[in-house]
Amino acid sequence: MRRTLTVAAAAAALLVSAGPLPTAGAGSAAAAPAAAGRWGAHEAESYWTPARMASARPLPPVPPQPGVAPEYPAADPVRIPPVPPVDAPVPPVDAPEPLDPPEPPLEPVEAPEPPEPAPVAAPSPSDTPTAAAPEPAATPSVLPAPAPEPVPTPSILPAPAHVRPALPRIPAAGPGVGQDFGGLPVVGRMFLVKGGGSYFCTASVVASPGRNLVISAAHCLLGSDTQQVAFVPQYTRAKPRPFGMFPVVRTAAGRSKIWIDQRYRTQGVNRAAALDVAFAQVGPGAKGLRVQDVVGGNRLVTGAGYAHARATLIGHPSTAARPRLCVNRTTKYTSTDARIPGSFLRIACTGYPGGTSGGPFLLRLDGRTGTGDVVGVIGGWKTGGDKSDVSYSSYFGTDIRKLYEKAVAGAKAS
C-alpha cells in the first residue's frame, strides 16, 4: 500500500480493513466462504460480490518474515521457445538502456515534452540489477532511427489479441494531471483476502504464450495468508464485472500461483524495493475464455531505460469509483537512503493514493487496441511513493525478465 495516510489514519484504516468481511444477504450464494479446494471463475464470482468488491480497501504493508521458503510453485527453469506458435505472443528481450539526461523537475509541465532523443550506446559492465544498487547500463547495441520514443524491440513485440472490446474515451489533459476515466479492459483490480479483510491493488494483463498472466506489485501479493485472489478487468463501481472475473490459479497444495523474487520475500519490502514486481497466473473466466483472449495484453519490455518523454500511468485509487489515467515524462530516481537501495522510475501524476499499487507504466499506448508496452508498475521505493502526486516503479531489467520467464514456464507446465 502506498504510504499516503497519516499515522492515525493508517491505524484507523487497518482497524476497518481487518474487520469481518461483509455479510451477504439471505439466500445469496456468497453467504458461505468459497470452498477450500476448488477456486474457479464461478467460485470467485460467488465470493467477490459487487458489495464485497466495493467494500475492499487498499492492502496495508505487511513485512515478510526472513527465511520463508518461496510460496510460488517451483518452475522448470527453461527458456521460452525461440519460435512460439503463430497465435502466441513472443516473450520480451532486454533493450539497451539509454544514458540518463539531467533530471528535470517533478512538477507537471505546462506543455507537452519534445520527443525523447535516441539513446546513446554505453559500455556495459553488467546488465543485472541487484536490490542493493542501481542497475548498470546494458550491452552496447544499435537502436532504430530516432522516433517520438525509442522502440526497444520492434521486431519481436507480441501480436495483438484477436478479440478487442470497445474502448472508452481516453481523456486528454496536460502533462502530470490525473483524471478519472472509464478505464481500459487490460487494466483492472486484483482482489484478495488477508487476515479476514477484503483488499485490492491494481494489476494488468501482460502478453504471454499461455495468454494467462497478469502483473502487479509484489507487496500486493506477498504472504502465505493471501487467499481468494481474483483479477477483474476494467472494474468500476457502476460496472463491477464488465468482462467477468479471472481467478488466480491454485496449485494442488492450495497455494496461489504467484511469482515473486525470493529476495523480496527474505530481505523485505525496503531492502529489496528494486524487486517489487509479481506475476500471477489466472484461470479462464466463467465462459471458459483466457484473459488475454478477452481483453488483450500489454507487451513486457525490459532494459528500456528510465527517462521517457511520454508514459501513461493507470491505477485504481481507493478514493474513486473509477480508475485514473495520467500522462507525463518519467525520470530516474536513485535512492540516497541506505535502507531502501536502488534506482527507480519516477513520474509526477496527481491523485494516485492507496489502491493504485501495481498500476502499469505504459509506453506507446494504442488508443485503438488499448494496449501498450509495460515498463513499470507502481511500487518499489516506499512501495510506490509516500505522496499521492509522485509515483515510482522498480526498474524492469534482467531480474524482472527472468521472473517473467519463470512465470511463463510455470504457467505453461500447469
mmCIF file of C-alpha atoms in Angstrom:
data_model
loop_
_atom_site.group_PDB
_atom_site.id
_atom_site.type_symbol
_atom_site.label_atom_id
_atom_site.label_comp_id
_atom_site.label_asym_id
_atom_site.label_seq_id
_atom_site.Cartn_x
_atom_site.Cartn_y
_atom_site.Cartn_z
ATOM 1 C CA MET A 1 0.000 0.000 0.000
ATOM 2 C CA ARG A 2 1.283 3.437 -0.819
ATOM 3 C CA ARG A 3 2.156 5.400 2.301
ATOM 4 C CA THR A 4 -0.208 8.288 1.836
ATOM 5 C CA LEU A 5 -2.017 8.247 5.168
ATOM 6 C CA THR A 6 -1.112 9.873 8.459
ATOM 7 C CA VAL A 7 -0.245 7.536 11.332
ATOM 8 C CA ALA A 8 -3.687 7.956 12.880
ATOM 9 C CA ALA A 9 -5.489 7.488 9.587
ATOM 10 C CA ALA A 10 -3.378 4.452 8.760
ATOM 11 C CA ALA A 11 -4.226 2.875 12.098
ATOM 12 C CA ALA A 12 -7.906 3.548 11.510
ATOM 13 C CA ALA A 13 -7.697 2.034 8.037
ATOM 14 C CA LEU A 14 -6.113 -1.104 9.460
ATOM 15 C CA LEU A 15 -8.881 -1.462 12.018
ATOM 16 C CA VAL A 16 -11.561 -1.107 9.355
ATOM 17 C CA SER A 17 -9.854 -3.305 6.786
ATOM 18 C CA ALA A 18 -9.007 -6.087 9.181
ATOM 19 C CA GLY A 19 -12.594 -6.440 10.340
ATOM 20 C CA PRO A 20 -15.054 -9.093 9.272
ATOM 21 C CA LEU A 21 -15.890 -9.441 5.620
ATOM 22 C CA PRO A 22 -19.225 -8.015 4.505
ATOM 23 C CA THR A 23 -22.088 -10.420 5.052
ATOM 24 C CA ALA A 24 -24.082 -11.385 2.001
ATOM 25 C CA GLY A 25 -27.854 -11.157 2.072
ATOM 26 C CA ALA A 26 -30.006 -14.108 2.900
ATOM 27 C CA GLY A 27 -30.090 -16.690 0.185
ATOM 28 C CA SER A 28 -27.003 -15.316 -1.574
ATOM 29 C CA ALA A 29 -24.501 -17.806 -2.959
ATOM 30 C CA ALA A 30 -21.725 -15.654 -1.439
ATOM 31 C CA ALA A 31 -23.019 -16.034 2.107
ATOM 32 C CA ALA A 32 -20.732 -19.018 2.660
ATOM 33 C CA PRO A 33 -16.947 -18.865 2.083
ATOM 34 C CA ALA A 34 -15.620 -20.344 -1.123
ATOM 35 C CA ALA A 35 -14.675 -23.989 -0.958
ATOM 36 C CA ALA A 36 -11.166 -24.541 0.356
ATOM 37 C CA GLY A 37 -10.250 -26.798 -2.553
ATOM 38 C CA ARG A 38 -11.692 -25.536 -5.807
ATOM 39 C CA TRP A 39 -11.238 -21.921 -6.859
ATOM 40 C CA GLY A 40 -12.576 -21.326 -10.342
ATOM 41 C CA ALA A 41 -14.404 -18.482 -12.041
ATOM 42 C CA HIS A 42 -17.807 -19.436 -10.640
ATOM 43 C CA GLU A 43 -16.476 -19.668 -7.081
ATOM 44 C CA ALA A 44 -14.657 -16.357 -7.482
ATOM 45 C CA GLU A 45 -17.756 -14.611 -8.801
ATOM 46 C CA SER A 46 -19.874 -16.050 -5.993
ATOM 47 C CA TYR A 47 -17.397 -14.915 -3.366
ATOM 48 C CA TRP A 48 -16.497 -11.484 -4.780
ATOM 49 C CA THR A 49 -19.953 -9.972 -4.969
ATOM 50 C CA PRO A 50 -20.289 -6.336 -6.104
ATOM 51 C CA ALA A 51 -20.870 -5.310 -2.472
ATOM 52 C CA ARG A 52 -17.758 -7.119 -1.260
ATOM 53 C CA MET A 53 -15.632 -5.644 -4.046
ATOM 54 C CA ALA A 54 -16.906 -2.143 -3.281
ATOM 55 C CA SER A 55 -16.039 -2.591 0.401
ATOM 56 C CA ALA A 56 -12.461 -3.743 -0.285
ATOM 57 C CA ARG A 57 -9.637 -1.460 0.874
ATOM 58 C CA PRO A 58 -6.031 -0.892 -0.239
ATOM 59 C CA LEU A 59 -3.707 -3.500 1.216
ATOM 60 C CA PRO A 60 -1.731 -2.339 4.295
ATOM 61 C CA PRO A 61 2.017 -3.101 4.257
ATOM 62 C CA VAL A 62 2.960 -6.368 5.968
ATOM 63 C CA PRO A 63 6.733 -7.037 6.077
ATOM 64 C CA PRO A 64 7.629 -10.626 5.104
ATOM 65 C CA GLN A 65 9.314 -12.960 7.568
ATOM 66 C CA PRO A 66 13.017 -13.560 6.731
ATOM 67 C CA GLY A 67 13.908 -17.039 5.626
ATOM 68 C CA VAL A 68 10.457 -18.035 4.403
ATOM 69 C CA ALA A 69 10.547 -20.565 1.587
ATOM 70 C CA PRO A 70 9.177 -19.499 -1.803
ATOM 71 C CA GLU A 71 5.398 -19.605 -1.928
ATOM 72 C CA TYR A 72 5.096 -19.666 -5.673
ATOM 73 C CA PRO A 73 5.273 -23.073 -7.337
ATOM 74 C CA ALA A 74 8.664 -24.251 -8.459
ATOM 75 C CA ALA A 75 9.094 -23.820 -12.192
ATOM 76 C CA ASP A 76 11.357 -25.684 -14.548
ATOM 77 C CA PRO A 77 13.972 -23.020 -15.430
ATOM 78 C CA VAL A 78 13.630 -23.440 -19.166
ATOM 79 C CA ARG A 79 13.823 -20.564 -21.587
ATOM 80 C CA ILE A 80 10.844 -19.561 -23.691
ATOM 81 C CA PRO A 81 10.973 -21.279 -27.090
ATOM 82 C CA PRO A 82 12.590 -19.007 -29.689
ATOM 83 C CA VAL A 83 9.739 -19.638 -32.142
ATOM 84 C CA PRO A 84 6.356 -19.770 -30.378
ATOM 85 C CA PRO A 85 3.082 -20.682 -32.061
ATOM 86 C CA VAL A 86 1.841 -18.209 -34.630
ATOM 87 C CA ASP A 87 -1.044 -17.022 -32.472
ATOM 88 C CA ALA A 88 1.032 -16.636 -29.306
ATOM 89 C CA PRO A 89 2.939 -13.500 -28.300
ATOM 90 C CA VAL A 90 6.739 -13.674 -28.249
ATOM 91 C CA PRO A 91 8.411 -13.061 -24.870
ATOM 92 C CA PRO A 92 10.326 -9.828 -24.428
ATOM 93 C CA VAL A 93 14.062 -9.314 -24.642
ATOM 94 C CA ASP A 94 16.139 -6.658 -22.999
ATOM 95 C CA ALA A 95 16.559 -3.368 -24.841
ATOM 96 C CA PRO A 96 19.662 -1.184 -24.471
ATOM 97 C CA GLU A 97 19.364 1.297 -21.650
ATOM 98 C CA PRO A 98 19.946 4.932 -22.720
ATOM 99 C CA LEU A 99 22.232 7.196 -20.753
ATOM 100 C CA ASP A 100 20.245 9.330 -18.343
ATOM 101 C CA PRO A 101 19.873 13.041 -19.213
ATOM 102 C CA PRO A 102 19.933 15.671 -16.454
ATOM 103 C CA GLU A 103 16.905 15.046 -14.259
ATOM 104 C CA PRO A 104 14.039 17.549 -14.820
ATOM 105 C CA PRO A 105 11.872 18.916 -12.014
ATOM 106 C CA LEU A 106 8.996 16.777 -10.817
ATOM 107 C CA GLU A 107 6.251 19.382 -11.126
ATOM 108 C CA PRO A 108 3.877 18.886 -14.058
ATOM 109 C CA VAL A 109 4.995 20.907 -17.038
ATOM 110 C CA GLU A 110 2.849 23.392 -18.929
ATOM 111 C CA ALA A 111 3.368 21.986 -22.415
ATOM 112 C CA PRO A 112 4.000 18.503 -23.855
ATOM 113 C CA GLU A 113 7.598 17.384 -23.786
ATOM 114 C CA PRO A 114 9.593 17.143 -27.061
ATOM 115 C CA PRO A 115 10.323 13.642 -28.393
ATOM 116 C CA GLU A 116 12.925 11.773 -26.431
ATOM 117 C CA PRO A 117 16.304 11.627 -28.249
ATOM 118 C CA ALA A 118 17.657 8.291 -29.382
ATOM 119 C CA PRO A 119 19.666 6.564 -26.610
ATOM 120 C CA VAL A 120 23.458 6.731 -26.750
ATOM 121 C CA ALA A 121 25.231 3.389 -26.628
ATOM 122 C CA ALA A 122 27.193 2.925 -23.424
ATOM 123 C CA PRO A 123 29.830 0.426 -22.229
ATOM 124 C CA SER A 124 28.351 -2.420 -20.227
ATOM 125 C CA PRO A 125 29.971 -3.962 -17.149
ATOM 126 C CA SER A 126 26.730 -5.844 -16.454
ATOM 127 C CA ASP A 127 23.032 -5.528 -17.027
ATOM 128 C CA THR A 128 21.881 -7.440 -13.945
ATOM 129 C CA PRO A 129 20.389 -5.232 -11.216
ATOM 130 C CA THR A 130 20.539 -6.102 -7.543
ATOM 131 C CA ALA A 131 18.324 -4.967 -4.734
ATOM 132 C CA ALA A 132 21.277 -3.081 -3.272
ATOM 133 C CA ALA A 133 22.488 -0.985 -6.199
ATOM 134 C CA PRO A 134 21.232 0.923 -9.284
ATOM 135 C CA GLU A 135 21.107 -1.077 -12.462
ATOM 136 C CA PRO A 136 24.138 -0.546 -14.752
ATOM 137 C CA ALA A 137 23.926 0.246 -18.443
ATOM 138 C CA ALA A 138 23.103 -2.550 -20.880
ATOM 139 C CA THR A 139 25.289 -4.054 -23.627
ATOM 140 C CA PRO A 140 26.001 -1.600 -26.471
ATOM 141 C CA SER A 141 23.714 -2.034 -29.434
ATOM 142 C CA VAL A 142 22.442 -0.068 -32.406
ATOM 143 C CA LEU A 143 18.899 1.188 -31.952
ATOM 144 C CA PRO A 144 16.398 2.166 -34.653
ATOM 145 C CA ALA A 145 16.378 5.651 -36.101
ATOM 146 C CA PRO A 146 15.096 8.430 -33.800
ATOM 147 C CA ALA A 147 11.366 8.346 -33.156
ATOM 148 C CA PRO A 148 8.999 10.146 -30.772
ATOM 149 C CA GLU A 149 10.060 7.449 -28.286
ATOM 150 C CA PRO A 150 12.735 4.733 -28.613
ATOM 151 C CA VAL A 151 11.332 1.344 -29.616
ATOM 152 C CA PRO A 152 13.452 -1.190 -27.707
ATOM 153 C CA THR A 153 12.480 -4.359 -29.601
ATOM 154 C CA PRO A 154 10.195 -3.504 -32.512
ATOM 155 C CA SER A 155 10.625 -6.746 -34.391
ATOM 156 C CA ILE A 156 9.532 -9.076 -31.591
ATOM 157 C CA LEU A 157 6.647 -7.322 -29.849
ATOM 158 C CA PRO A 158 3.721 -9.709 -29.353
ATOM 159 C CA ALA A 159 0.841 -9.500 -31.772
ATOM 160 C CA PRO A 160 -2.418 -8.010 -30.511
ATOM 161 C CA ALA A 161 -5.124 -10.329 -29.257
ATOM 162 C CA HIS A 162 -7.777 -11.458 -31.709
ATOM 163 C CA VAL A 163 -10.676 -10.190 -29.607
ATOM 164 C CA ARG A 164 -10.879 -6.499 -28.765
ATOM 165 C CA PRO A 165 -13.558 -4.974 -26.554
ATOM 166 C CA ALA A 166 -14.840 -1.474 -27.198
ATOM 167 C CA LEU A 167 -12.678 1.187 -25.593
ATOM 168 C CA PRO A 168 -13.879 4.164 -23.574
ATOM 169 C CA ARG A 169 -12.763 7.654 -24.447
ATOM 170 C CA ILE A 170 -9.267 8.336 -23.134
ATOM 171 C CA PRO A 171 -9.261 11.826 -21.586
ATOM 172 C CA ALA A 172 -6.862 14.481 -22.804
ATOM 173 C CA ALA A 173 -5.206 16.597 -20.120
ATOM 174 C CA GLY A 174 -1.982 18.449 -19.507
ATOM 175 C CA PRO A 175 1.162 16.543 -18.526
ATOM 176 C CA GLY A 176 1.041 15.316 -14.959
ATOM 177 C CA VAL A 177 -2.697 15.889 -14.493
ATOM 178 C CA GLY A 178 -4.521 12.752 -13.362
ATOM 179 C CA GLN A 179 -8.129 12.234 -14.439
ATOM 180 C CA ASP A 180 -10.714 9.597 -13.609
ATOM 181 C CA PHE A 181 -11.993 7.763 -16.696
ATOM 182 C CA GLY A 182 -13.861 4.662 -17.766
ATOM 183 C CA GLY A 183 -10.748 2.507 -17.705
ATOM 184 C CA LEU A 184 -9.037 0.130 -20.118
ATOM 185 C CA PRO A 185 -10.019 -3.544 -20.418
ATOM 186 C CA VAL A 186 -6.407 -4.645 -19.995
ATOM 187 C CA VAL A 187 -6.102 -2.969 -16.546
ATOM 188 C CA GLY A 188 -8.201 -3.811 -13.506
ATOM 189 C CA ARG A 189 -8.345 -4.572 -9.822
ATOM 190 C CA MET A 190 -6.736 -7.552 -8.119
ATOM 191 C CA PHE A 191 -8.929 -8.591 -5.188
ATOM 192 C CA LEU A 192 -7.687 -10.737 -2.308
ATOM 193 C CA VAL A 193 -8.381 -11.773 1.267
ATOM 194 C CA LYS A 194 -5.772 -11.403 4.002
ATOM 195 C CA GLY A 195 -6.295 -11.726 7.736
ATOM 196 C CA GLY A 196 -10.063 -11.787 7.333
ATOM 197 C CA GLY A 197 -10.179 -8.493 5.434
ATOM 198 C CA SER A 198 -11.074 -7.671 1.816
ATOM 199 C CA TYR A 199 -8.356 -5.813 -0.089
ATOM 200 C CA PHE A 200 -7.347 -4.783 -3.606
ATOM 201 C CA CYS A 201 -4.474 -3.477 -5.672
ATOM 202 C CA THR A 202 -4.181 -2.625 -9.363
ATOM 203 C CA ALA A 203 -2.997 -5.204 -11.917
ATOM 204 C CA SER A 204 -2.866 -5.573 -15.700
ATOM 205 C CA VAL A 205 -2.648 -8.331 -18.277
ATOM 206 C CA VAL A 206 0.826 -8.941 -19.670
ATOM 207 C CA ALA A 207 1.157 -10.732 -23.011
ATOM 208 C CA SER A 208 2.447 -14.305 -22.679
ATOM 209 C CA PRO A 209 2.413 -17.524 -24.698
ATOM 210 C CA GLY A 210 -0.217 -19.002 -22.365
ATOM 211 C CA ARG A 211 -2.314 -15.806 -22.560
ATOM 212 C CA ASN A 212 -2.979 -16.128 -18.829
ATOM 213 C CA LEU A 213 -0.597 -13.837 -16.893
ATOM 214 C CA VAL A 214 -1.163 -10.592 -15.030
ATOM 215 C CA ILE A 215 1.427 -8.281 -13.478
ATOM 216 C CA SER A 216 1.197 -6.293 -10.257
ATOM 217 C CA ALA A 217 3.416 -5.168 -7.373
ATOM 218 C CA ALA A 218 4.994 -7.848 -5.183
ATOM 219 C CA HIS A 219 3.973 -6.085 -1.970
ATOM 220 C CA CYS A 220 0.338 -6.527 -3.017
ATOM 221 C CA LEU A 221 0.512 -10.322 -3.258
ATOM 222 C CA LEU A 222 3.026 -11.159 -0.553
ATOM 223 C CA GLY A 223 2.264 -13.603 2.249
ATOM 224 C CA SER A 224 1.061 -17.154 2.762
ATOM 225 C CA ASP A 225 -2.275 -15.836 4.040
ATOM 226 C CA THR A 226 -3.107 -14.245 0.688
ATOM 227 C CA GLN A 227 -6.274 -16.061 -0.420
ATOM 228 C CA GLN A 228 -9.307 -15.840 -2.708
ATOM 229 C CA VAL A 229 -7.272 -13.896 -5.274
ATOM 230 C CA ALA A 230 -9.032 -12.804 -8.464
ATOM 231 C CA PHE A 231 -8.457 -10.284 -11.244
ATOM 232 C CA VAL A 232 -11.325 -8.128 -12.545
ATOM 233 C CA PRO A 233 -10.577 -6.250 -15.816
ATOM 234 C CA GLN A 234 -11.781 -2.650 -16.084
ATOM 235 C CA TYR A 235 -13.508 -2.663 -12.720
ATOM 236 C CA THR A 236 -15.694 0.334 -11.876
ATOM 237 C CA ARG A 237 -18.251 0.628 -9.113
ATOM 238 C CA ALA A 238 -21.001 1.155 -11.706
ATOM 239 C CA LYS A 239 -19.913 -1.881 -13.773
ATOM 240 C CA PRO A 240 -18.042 -4.171 -11.400
ATOM 241 C CA ARG A 241 -17.540 -7.116 -13.776
ATOM 242 C CA PRO A 242 -17.780 -5.876 -17.393
ATOM 243 C CA PHE A 243 -15.594 -8.736 -18.699
ATOM 244 C CA GLY A 244 -16.080 -11.242 -15.918
ATOM 245 C CA MET A 245 -13.632 -12.392 -13.265
ATOM 246 C CA PHE A 246 -10.413 -14.394 -13.633
ATOM 247 C CA PRO A 247 -9.313 -16.314 -10.510
ATOM 248 C CA VAL A 248 -5.636 -16.703 -9.717
ATOM 249 C CA VAL A 249 -4.900 -20.404 -10.212
ATOM 250 C CA ARG A 250 -4.160 -22.576 -7.188
ATOM 251 C CA THR A 251 -1.734 -25.482 -7.010
ATOM 252 C CA ALA A 252 -2.748 -28.917 -5.732
ATOM 253 C CA ALA A 253 -1.415 -27.788 -2.343
ATOM 254 C CA GLY A 254 -3.799 -24.842 -2.366
ATOM 255 C CA ARG A 255 -1.209 -22.112 -2.989
ATOM 256 C CA SER A 256 -1.902 -19.311 -5.439
ATOM 257 C CA LYS A 257 0.351 -19.392 -8.495
ATOM 258 C CA ILE A 258 2.166 -16.113 -7.900
ATOM 259 C CA TRP A 259 5.802 -15.461 -8.795
ATOM 260 C CA ILE A 260 7.807 -13.070 -6.590
ATOM 261 C CA ASP A 261 11.595 -12.886 -6.429
ATOM 262 C CA GLN A 262 12.701 -14.817 -3.342
ATOM 263 C CA ARG A 263 14.996 -11.941 -2.317
ATOM 264 C CA TYR A 264 11.934 -9.735 -1.959
ATOM 265 C CA ARG A 265 10.407 -12.270 0.413
ATOM 266 C CA THR A 266 13.504 -12.696 2.572
ATOM 267 C CA GLN A 267 15.033 -9.192 2.529
ATOM 268 C CA GLY A 268 11.793 -7.271 2.872
ATOM 269 C CA VAL A 269 9.905 -4.546 1.044
ATOM 270 C CA ASN A 270 12.535 -1.869 1.681
ATOM 271 C CA ARG A 271 15.856 -3.659 1.306
ATOM 272 C CA ALA A 272 14.613 -5.397 -1.869
ATOM 273 C CA ALA A 273 12.498 -2.499 -3.150
ATOM 274 C CA ALA A 274 14.111 -2.828 -6.590
ATOM 275 C CA LEU A 275 12.288 -6.169 -6.973
ATOM 276 C CA ASP A 276 8.719 -5.088 -6.168
ATOM 277 C CA VAL A 277 7.111 -6.935 -9.101
ATOM 278 C CA ALA A 278 4.865 -10.006 -9.180
ATOM 279 C CA PHE A 279 3.321 -12.159 -11.893
ATOM 280 C CA ALA A 280 0.243 -14.306 -11.343
ATOM 281 C CA GLN A 281 -1.431 -16.976 -13.438
ATOM 282 C CA VAL A 282 -5.164 -16.550 -13.822
ATOM 283 C CA GLY A 283 -7.600 -19.208 -14.919
ATOM 284 C CA PRO A 284 -10.312 -18.776 -17.536
ATOM 285 C CA GLY A 285 -13.439 -16.752 -16.862
ATOM 286 C CA ALA A 286 -16.929 -18.166 -16.451
ATOM 287 C CA LYS A 287 -17.275 -18.523 -20.234
ATOM 288 C CA GLY A 288 -14.089 -20.590 -20.466
ATOM 289 C CA LEU A 289 -12.012 -17.908 -22.228
ATOM 290 C CA ARG A 290 -8.458 -16.893 -21.312
ATOM 291 C CA VAL A 291 -8.000 -13.376 -20.047
ATOM 292 C CA GLN A 292 -5.728 -12.220 -22.865
ATOM 293 C CA ASP A 293 -8.174 -13.533 -25.452
ATOM 294 C CA VAL A 294 -10.892 -11.436 -23.841
ATOM 295 C CA VAL A 295 -9.174 -8.095 -23.145
ATOM 296 C CA GLY A 296 -5.741 -8.249 -24.820
ATOM 297 C CA GLY A 297 -2.356 -7.870 -23.143
ATOM 298 C CA ASN A 298 0.407 -5.298 -22.717
ATOM 299 C CA ARG A 299 3.862 -6.154 -24.025
ATOM 300 C CA LEU A 300 6.522 -6.533 -21.334
ATOM 301 C CA VAL A 301 9.650 -4.507 -22.153
ATOM 302 C CA THR A 302 12.803 -4.752 -20.040
ATOM 303 C CA GLY A 303 16.014 -2.733 -20.215
ATOM 304 C CA ALA A 304 14.267 0.284 -21.755
ATOM 305 C CA GLY A 305 15.889 2.888 -19.504
ATOM 306 C CA TYR A 306 14.436 5.327 -17.019
ATOM 307 C CA ALA A 307 13.792 8.523 -18.975
ATOM 308 C CA HIS A 308 10.752 8.515 -21.266
ATOM 309 C CA ALA A 309 9.143 11.589 -22.784
ATOM 310 C CA ARG A 310 5.602 10.227 -22.597
ATOM 311 C CA ALA A 311 4.385 7.498 -20.242
ATOM 312 C CA THR A 312 0.801 6.675 -19.284
ATOM 313 C CA LEU A 313 0.084 5.772 -15.674
ATOM 314 C CA ILE A 314 -3.140 3.915 -14.792
ATOM 315 C CA GLY A 315 -4.319 2.953 -11.320
ATOM 316 C CA HIS A 316 -7.402 2.280 -9.224
ATOM 317 C CA PRO A 317 -7.470 4.816 -6.359
ATOM 318 C CA SER A 318 -9.200 3.909 -3.118
ATOM 319 C CA THR A 319 -10.863 7.338 -3.201
ATOM 320 C CA ALA A 320 -12.588 6.924 -6.583
ATOM 321 C CA ALA A 321 -15.260 4.718 -8.116
ATOM 322 C CA ARG A 322 -13.346 4.606 -11.420
ATOM 323 C CA PRO A 323 -9.690 4.190 -12.442
ATOM 324 C CA ARG A 324 -7.353 7.121 -13.039
ATOM 325 C CA LEU A 325 -5.153 7.998 -16.011
ATOM 326 C CA CYS A 326 -2.264 10.433 -16.328
ATOM 327 C CA VAL A 327 0.411 11.148 -18.940
ATOM 328 C CA ASN A 328 3.821 12.634 -18.154
ATOM 329 C CA ARG A 329 7.535 12.060 -18.615
ATOM 330 C CA THR A 330 9.498 9.679 -16.387
ATOM 331 C CA THR A 331 12.873 10.291 -14.794
ATOM 332 C CA LYS A 332 15.439 8.255 -12.894
ATOM 333 C CA TYR A 333 15.433 8.400 -9.112
ATOM 334 C CA THR A 334 18.341 6.864 -7.222
ATOM 335 C CA SER A 335 17.706 6.384 -3.537
ATOM 336 C CA THR A 336 20.073 8.005 -1.054
ATOM 337 C CA ASP A 337 18.543 6.003 1.792
ATOM 338 C CA ALA A 338 20.757 3.002 2.563
ATOM 339 C CA ARG A 339 17.711 1.169 3.906
ATOM 340 C CA ILE A 340 15.975 1.376 0.502
ATOM 341 C CA PRO A 341 18.728 0.955 -2.119
ATOM 342 C CA GLY A 342 18.301 1.044 -5.865
ATOM 343 C CA SER A 343 17.242 3.187 -8.808
ATOM 344 C CA PHE A 344 13.605 3.596 -9.813
ATOM 345 C CA LEU A 345 11.377 5.131 -12.471
ATOM 346 C CA ARG A 346 9.652 8.256 -11.182
ATOM 347 C CA ILE A 347 6.650 10.123 -12.568
ATOM 348 C CA ALA A 348 4.714 13.172 -11.338
ATOM 349 C CA CYS A 349 0.986 12.443 -11.670
ATOM 350 C CA THR A 350 -1.708 13.903 -9.436
ATOM 351 C CA GLY A 351 -4.120 11.771 -7.437
ATOM 352 C CA TYR A 352 -2.588 8.277 -7.040
ATOM 353 C CA PRO A 353 -3.222 7.245 -3.397
ATOM 354 C CA GLY A 354 -3.630 3.772 -1.904
ATOM 355 C CA GLY A 355 -5.109 1.165 -4.246
ATOM 356 C CA THR A 356 -3.038 2.252 -7.243
ATOM 357 C CA SER A 357 -0.119 -0.005 -6.264
ATOM 358 C CA GLY A 358 0.625 -2.369 -9.138
ATOM 359 C CA GLY A 359 -0.731 0.039 -11.769
ATOM 360 C CA PRO A 360 1.220 -0.078 -15.047
ATOM 361 C CA PHE A 361 3.607 2.480 -16.536
ATOM 362 C CA LEU A 362 2.787 2.226 -20.260
ATOM 363 C CA LEU A 363 4.695 3.485 -23.288
ATOM 364 C CA ARG A 364 3.130 3.793 -26.738
ATOM 365 C CA LEU A 365 -0.431 3.259 -25.540
ATOM 366 C CA ASP A 366 -2.510 2.474 -28.609
ATOM 367 C CA GLY A 367 -5.910 4.156 -28.448
ATOM 368 C CA ARG A 368 -7.311 1.572 -30.865
ATOM 369 C CA THR A 369 -6.232 -1.615 -29.072
ATOM 370 C CA GLY A 370 -5.999 -0.182 -25.555
ATOM 371 C CA THR A 371 -2.603 -1.832 -25.010
ATOM 372 C CA GLY A 372 0.982 -0.624 -24.827
ATOM 373 C CA ASP A 373 4.461 -1.502 -23.588
ATOM 374 C CA VAL A 374 4.629 -2.009 -19.824
ATOM 375 C CA VAL A 375 7.953 -0.799 -18.379
ATOM 376 C CA GLY A 376 6.975 -0.492 -14.726
ATOM 377 C CA VAL A 377 4.308 -0.910 -12.051
ATOM 378 C CA ILE A 378 3.625 1.379 -9.096
ATOM 379 C CA GLY A 379 5.774 0.031 -6.285
ATOM 380 C CA GLY A 380 9.396 -0.109 -5.224
ATOM 381 C CA TRP A 381 10.618 2.995 -3.468
ATOM 382 C CA LYS A 382 8.442 3.180 -0.335
ATOM 383 C CA THR A 383 6.094 0.759 -2.111
ATOM 384 C CA GLY A 384 5.323 3.239 -4.873
ATOM 385 C CA GLY A 385 5.711 6.624 -3.195
ATOM 386 C CA ASP A 386 4.848 8.358 0.058
ATOM 387 C CA LYS A 387 2.974 11.147 -1.752
ATOM 388 C CA SER A 388 -0.061 10.639 -3.961
ATOM 389 C CA ASP A 389 1.238 13.032 -6.639
ATOM 390 C CA VAL A 390 4.572 11.285 -7.296
ATOM 391 C CA SER A 391 4.798 7.574 -8.155
ATOM 392 C CA TYR A 392 7.694 5.151 -8.511
ATOM 393 C CA SER A 393 8.404 1.770 -10.060
ATOM 394 C CA SER A 394 11.113 -0.831 -9.685
ATOM 395 C CA TYR A 395 13.283 -0.842 -12.803
ATOM 396 C CA PHE A 396 12.444 -3.561 -15.317
ATOM 397 C CA GLY A 397 15.819 -5.141 -16.014
ATOM 398 C CA THR A 398 17.273 -8.632 -16.217
ATOM 399 C CA ASP A 399 15.857 -9.783 -12.872
ATOM 400 C CA ILE A 400 12.316 -8.896 -13.892
ATOM 401 C CA ARG A 401 12.739 -10.617 -17.241
ATOM 402 C CA LYS A 402 13.946 -13.788 -15.504
ATOM 403 C CA LEU A 403 10.973 -13.651 -13.162
ATOM 404 C CA TYR A 404 8.647 -13.325 -16.165
ATOM 405 C CA GLU A 405 10.296 -16.338 -17.793
ATOM 406 C CA LYS A 406 9.742 -18.362 -14.623
ATOM 407 C CA ALA A 407 6.109 -17.400 -14.634
ATOM 408 C CA VAL A 408 5.725 -18.296 -18.308
ATOM 409 C CA ALA A 409 7.366 -21.694 -17.748
ATOM 410 C CA GLY A 410 5.298 -22.373 -14.625
ATOM 411 C CA ALA A 411 2.036 -21.353 -16.230
ATOM 412 C CA LYS A 412 2.790 -23.441 -19.296
ATOM 413 C CA ALA A 413 3.518 -26.513 -17.188
ATOM 414 C CA SER A 414 0.157 -26.413 -15.410
#
